[in-house]
Amino acid sequence: MTVDTAHRRLCHALFDALEAGDVAAVEACYAPNMTMWINVSGETITREANLEAVDQGRGLHRRRLYNDRNINTFDDGFVVQYTTHVVAHNGTEVPLSACLVAEVRDGKISKLFEYLDTTQFRSRARTR
Amino acid sequence: MSEMANVMTEYEIRELCHEFFDAYQDGRVDVLRRIMSDDCIVWHNVYGRETTRDENLEAYPNSYTGQRRRTYNDRIINAFHDGFVIQYSLNGVMHTGHKGALWICIVGRVRDGKITRIDEYMDTSKFAAWMGGPRA
């Protein structure tokens, strides 16, 4: 398998696991010392904190899809541009364009950097 | 750039990326016009819409309103076969003296030594802190 294919598979495995709310499958994508940085807070969180957030986030919405995955890979990582499509419990739907940059080592994600616009998410959720 | 095929090397893509941000930093609209293809599209997650190269460059002076200086720092660049992703800090100094920073990510597509598409991702909830308040 080429590096390109391996990174693309890893990216899809992560997003598929997030969609399914499968914390164990998300964890399987991460290196032991994985960290995640989010532009919203400017803070870096640990793997454990990330997995806890994934677990707690499962019940927040009826459904969350990661669509329009536009993936490009490089030697030690990938970038994916995507649309998070959230369906709330009351049926409202909110699409949000986001970008995730990942560093990959030994087939696992070692760092994640997420960029999104929280203002858009809040305003769209409010107006629907 | 290689003449055998219109494929850019990783080094050429990185150089093009730096040239773009240096030009943006220095207000070199002439350089930006040269290194952005005629049909270059710029998309912002903030607006969710695409603008043309010329629309983008025409808006450039207005984008500086209230700002004394902008620098594009901490550039982390990764190149792929027809583009790049750059994560960077946009540091600004306002006319009030206030200093602000935004964290931004851009995915660029390249062809024949030029940038053909730019997708920009930022968080607008940080804009107020970036601009700061009015001069005391």
Coordinates of C-alpha atoms in Angstrom, one line a residue:
Chain A
M1 CA 0.0 0.0 0.0
T2 CA 1.3 3.4 -0.9
V3 CA 1.7 6.1 1.8
D4 CA -1.0 8.1 -0.1
T5 CA -3.4 5.2 0.1
A6 CA -2.6 4.5 3.8
H7 CA -3.1 8.1 4.8
R8 CA -6.4 8.4 2.9
R9 CA -7.6 5.2 4.6
L10 CA -6.6 6.5 8.0
C11 CA -8.5 9.7 7.3
H12 CA -11.6 7.9 6.3
A13 CA -11.3 5.5 9.2
L14 CA -11.2 8.5 11.6
F15 CA -14.2 10.2 10.1
D16 CA -16.3 7.1 9.7
A17 CA -15.6 6.3 13.4
L18 CA -16.6 9.9 14.4
E19 CA -19.8 9.6 12.4
A20 CA -20.6 6.3 14.0
G21 CA -19.7 7.6 17.5
D22 CA -17.4 4.6 17.8
V23 CA -14.9 5.8 20.4
A24 CA -12.8 2.6 20.2
A25 CA -12.4 3.0 16.5
V26 CA -11.4 6.6 16.9
E27 CA -8.9 5.6 19.5
A28 CA -7.5 3.0 17.1
C29 CA -6.6 5.8 14.7
Y30 CA -4.5 7.7 17.3
A31 CA -0.9 7.3 18.4
P32 CA -0.5 6.9 22.2
N33 CA 0.9 10.5 22.6
M34 CA -1.6 12.0 20.2
T35 CA -2.5 15.7 20.7
M36 CA -5.2 17.9 19.1
W37 CA -5.1 21.7 18.6
I38 CA -8.2 23.6 17.8
N39 CA -8.3 27.2 16.4
V40 CA -11.4 27.9 18.4
S41 CA -9.6 27.7 21.7
G42 CA -6.0 27.9 20.6
E43 CA -5.3 25.1 23.1
T44 CA -3.8 21.7 22.7
I45 CA -5.6 18.8 24.3
T46 CA -4.4 15.3 25.0
R47 CA -5.6 12.1 23.4
E48 CA -7.6 11.2 26.5
A49 CA -9.3 14.6 26.6
N50 CA -10.1 14.2 22.9
L51 CA -11.6 10.8 23.3
E52 CA -13.6 12.0 26.3
A53 CA -15.0 14.8 24.1
V54 CA -15.9 12.4 21.4
D55 CA -17.7 10.2 23.9
Q56 CA -19.6 13.1 25.4
G57 CA -20.4 14.5 22.0
R58 CA -22.3 11.4 20.9
G59 CA -25.5 12.4 22.5
L60 CA -25.4 16.1 21.6
H61 CA -27.0 15.7 18.2
R62 CA -29.2 13.2 16.4
R63 CA -26.6 12.7 13.7
R64 CA -23.3 14.1 12.5
L65 CA -21.9 13.4 9.1
Y66 CA -18.5 14.3 7.7
N67 CA -19.2 14.9 4.0
D68 CA -17.4 16.2 0.9
R69 CA -14.1 14.8 2.1
N70 CA -11.4 16.4 0.0
I71 CA -8.2 14.7 1.1
N72 CA -4.6 15.5 0.1
T73 CA -1.7 13.6 1.5
F74 CA 2.0 14.3 2.1
D75 CA 4.8 12.1 3.5
D76 CA 3.9 12.4 7.1
G77 CA 0.3 13.4 7.1
F78 CA -2.8 14.6 5.4
V79 CA -5.1 17.6 5.1
V80 CA -8.9 17.1 4.7
Q81 CA -11.4 19.7 3.8
Y82 CA -14.9 18.7 4.6
T83 CA -18.4 19.6 5.6
T84 CA -19.7 18.7 9.0
H85 CA -23.4 18.1 8.6
V86 CA -25.1 18.2 12.0
V87 CA -28.7 17.2 12.5
A88 CA -29.9 18.4 15.9
H89 CA -32.4 16.5 18.0
N90 CA -35.1 19.0 17.0
G91 CA -34.4 18.2 13.3
T92 CA -32.5 21.4 12.4
E93 CA -29.6 20.8 10.1
V94 CA -26.4 22.8 10.2
P95 CA -23.6 22.4 7.7
L96 CA -20.2 23.7 8.6
S97 CA -17.1 23.8 6.4
A98 CA -13.9 22.8 8.2
C99 CA -10.3 21.8 7.6
L100 CA -8.3 19.3 9.5
V101 CA -4.5 18.8 9.2
A102 CA -3.0 15.6 10.6
E103 CA 0.5 14.4 11.3
V104 CA 0.9 10.7 10.9
R105 CA 3.6 8.4 12.4
D106 CA 3.7 4.6 12.1
G107 CA 0.2 4.5 10.6
K108 CA -1.4 6.4 13.5
I109 CA -2.4 10.1 13.9
S110 CA 0.1 11.8 16.2
K111 CA -1.2 15.4 15.9
L112 CA -4.5 17.0 14.7
F113 CA -5.1 20.7 13.9
E114 CA -8.7 21.7 13.3
Y115 CA -9.8 25.0 11.7
L116 CA -13.4 26.0 11.7
D117 CA -15.6 29.1 12.1
T118 CA -17.7 28.9 15.3
T119 CA -19.6 32.1 14.5
Q120 CA -21.1 30.5 11.4
F121 CA -22.1 27.4 13.3
R122 CA -23.8 29.4 16.1
S123 CA -25.6 31.8 13.7
R124 CA -26.8 29.0 11.4
A125 CA -28.0 27.0 14.4
R126 CA -29.9 30.0 15.7
T127 CA -31.6 31.0 12.5
R128 CA -33.0 27.6 11.6
Chain B
M1 CA 10.1 24.6 -12.9
S2 CA 10.7 21.4 -14.9
E3 CA 10.1 21.8 -18.6
M4 CA 9.4 18.1 -19.2
A5 CA 6.1 18.3 -17.6
N6 CA 4.1 21.0 -15.9
V7 CA 4.5 19.3 -12.6
M8 CA 5.9 21.4 -9.8
T9 CA 8.4 20.0 -7.3
E10 CA 7.8 20.2 -3.6
Y11 CA 10.5 22.9 -3.4
E12 CA 8.8 24.9 -6.1
I13 CA 5.5 24.6 -4.4
R14 CA 6.9 25.7 -1.1
E15 CA 8.7 28.7 -2.7
L16 CA 5.4 29.7 -4.5
C17 CA 3.6 29.6 -1.2
H18 CA 6.2 31.8 0.6
E19 CA 6.2 34.2 -2.4
F20 CA 2.4 34.5 -2.1
F21 CA 2.5 35.3 1.6
D22 CA 5.5 37.6 1.3
A23 CA 3.6 39.5 -1.4
Y24 CA 0.5 39.7 0.8
Q25 CA 2.6 40.9 3.7
D26 CA 4.3 43.6 1.6
G27 CA 1.3 44.8 -0.2
R28 CA 2.7 43.7 -3.6
V29 CA -0.5 43.4 -5.5
D30 CA 1.5 43.2 -8.7
V31 CA 3.3 40.1 -7.5
L32 CA 0.0 38.6 -6.3
R33 CA -1.5 39.2 -9.8
R34 CA 1.5 37.5 -11.4
I35 CA 1.5 34.3 -9.2
M36 CA -2.3 33.8 -9.1
S37 CA -3.6 32.3 -12.3
D38 CA -6.1 34.4 -14.4
D39 CA -8.9 32.0 -13.3
C40 CA -7.7 31.7 -9.7
I41 CA -10.6 31.3 -7.3
V42 CA -10.5 32.3 -3.6
W43 CA -13.0 30.7 -1.2
H44 CA -13.4 31.7 2.4
N45 CA -15.1 29.6 5.0
V46 CA -16.3 32.8 6.6
Y47 CA -18.5 33.7 3.7
G48 CA -18.9 30.3 2.1
R49 CA -18.6 31.8 -1.4
E50 CA -16.0 32.0 -4.1
T51 CA -14.4 35.2 -5.4
T52 CA -12.2 35.7 -8.5
R53 CA -8.6 36.8 -8.4
D54 CA -9.5 40.3 -9.5
E55 CA -12.3 40.7 -6.9
N56 CA -9.9 39.5 -4.3
L57 CA -7.1 41.9 -5.3
E58 CA -9.5 44.8 -5.6
A59 CA -10.6 44.2 -2.0
Y60 CA -7.0 44.0 -0.8
P61 CA -6.6 47.7 0.2
N62 CA -9.9 47.7 2.1
S63 CA -8.8 44.6 4.0
Y64 CA -6.2 46.7 5.7
T65 CA -8.6 49.2 7.2
G66 CA -7.6 50.1 10.7
Q67 CA -4.4 48.2 10.5
R68 CA -0.8 49.5 10.5
R69 CA 1.0 46.3 9.7
R70 CA 0.3 42.6 9.1
T71 CA 2.8 39.8 9.1
Y72 CA 2.3 36.1 8.2
N73 CA 4.3 34.1 10.7
D74 CA 4.9 30.6 12.0
R75 CA 4.3 29.2 8.5
I76 CA 4.0 25.4 8.6
I77 CA 3.8 24.3 5.0
N78 CA 3.1 20.8 3.7
A79 CA 3.1 20.2 -0.1
F80 CA 1.3 17.6 -2.1
H81 CA 1.4 16.8 -5.7
D82 CA -0.7 19.8 -7.0
G83 CA -0.9 22.0 -4.0
F84 CA -0.1 22.9 -0.4
V85 CA -1.5 23.4 3.0
I86 CA -0.2 26.2 5.2
Q87 CA -0.9 26.8 8.8
Y88 CA 0.1 30.2 10.0
S89 CA -0.3 33.0 12.5
L90 CA -1.5 36.4 11.1
N91 CA -0.1 39.0 13.4
G92 CA -1.5 42.5 13.1
V93 CA -0.7 45.9 14.5
M94 CA -3.6 48.3 14.5
H95 CA -3.4 52.0 14.2
T96 CA -4.4 52.1 17.8
G97 CA -1.2 50.2 18.7
H98 CA -3.2 47.1 19.6
K99 CA -1.6 43.8 18.5
G100 CA -3.7 40.9 17.6
A101 CA -3.2 37.4 16.2
L102 CA -5.3 35.0 14.2
W103 CA -4.6 31.3 13.4
I104 CA -5.5 30.5 9.8
C105 CA -5.2 27.6 7.5
I106 CA -5.1 27.8 3.7
V107 CA -5.2 25.0 1.2
G108 CA -3.8 26.1 -2.1
R109 CA -3.9 24.4 -5.5
V110 CA -1.1 25.1 -8.0
R111 CA -0.6 24.6 -11.8
D112 CA 2.2 25.7 -14.1
G113 CA 3.9 27.7 -11.4
K114 CA 0.8 29.6 -10.4
I115 CA -1.8 29.4 -7.7
T116 CA -5.2 28.3 -9.1
R117 CA -7.3 28.1 -6.0
I118 CA -7.2 29.2 -2.4
D119 CA -9.4 27.8 0.4
E120 CA -9.1 29.8 3.6
Y121 CA -10.2 28.6 7.0
M122 CA -10.4 30.9 10.1
D123 CA -12.6 31.6 13.1
T124 CA -14.5 34.9 12.9
S125 CA -15.2 34.8 16.6
K126 CA -11.6 36.0 17.1
F127 CA -12.0 39.1 14.9
A128 CA -13.0 41.4 17.8
A129 CA -10.0 40.5 19.8
W130 CA -7.8 40.8 16.7
M131 CA -8.9 44.4 16.0
G132 CA -9.0 45.4 19.6
G133 CA -11.1 48.3 20.9
P134 CA -11.0 52.0 19.8
R135 CA -8.0 54.1 20.8
A136 CA -8.4 55.1 24.5

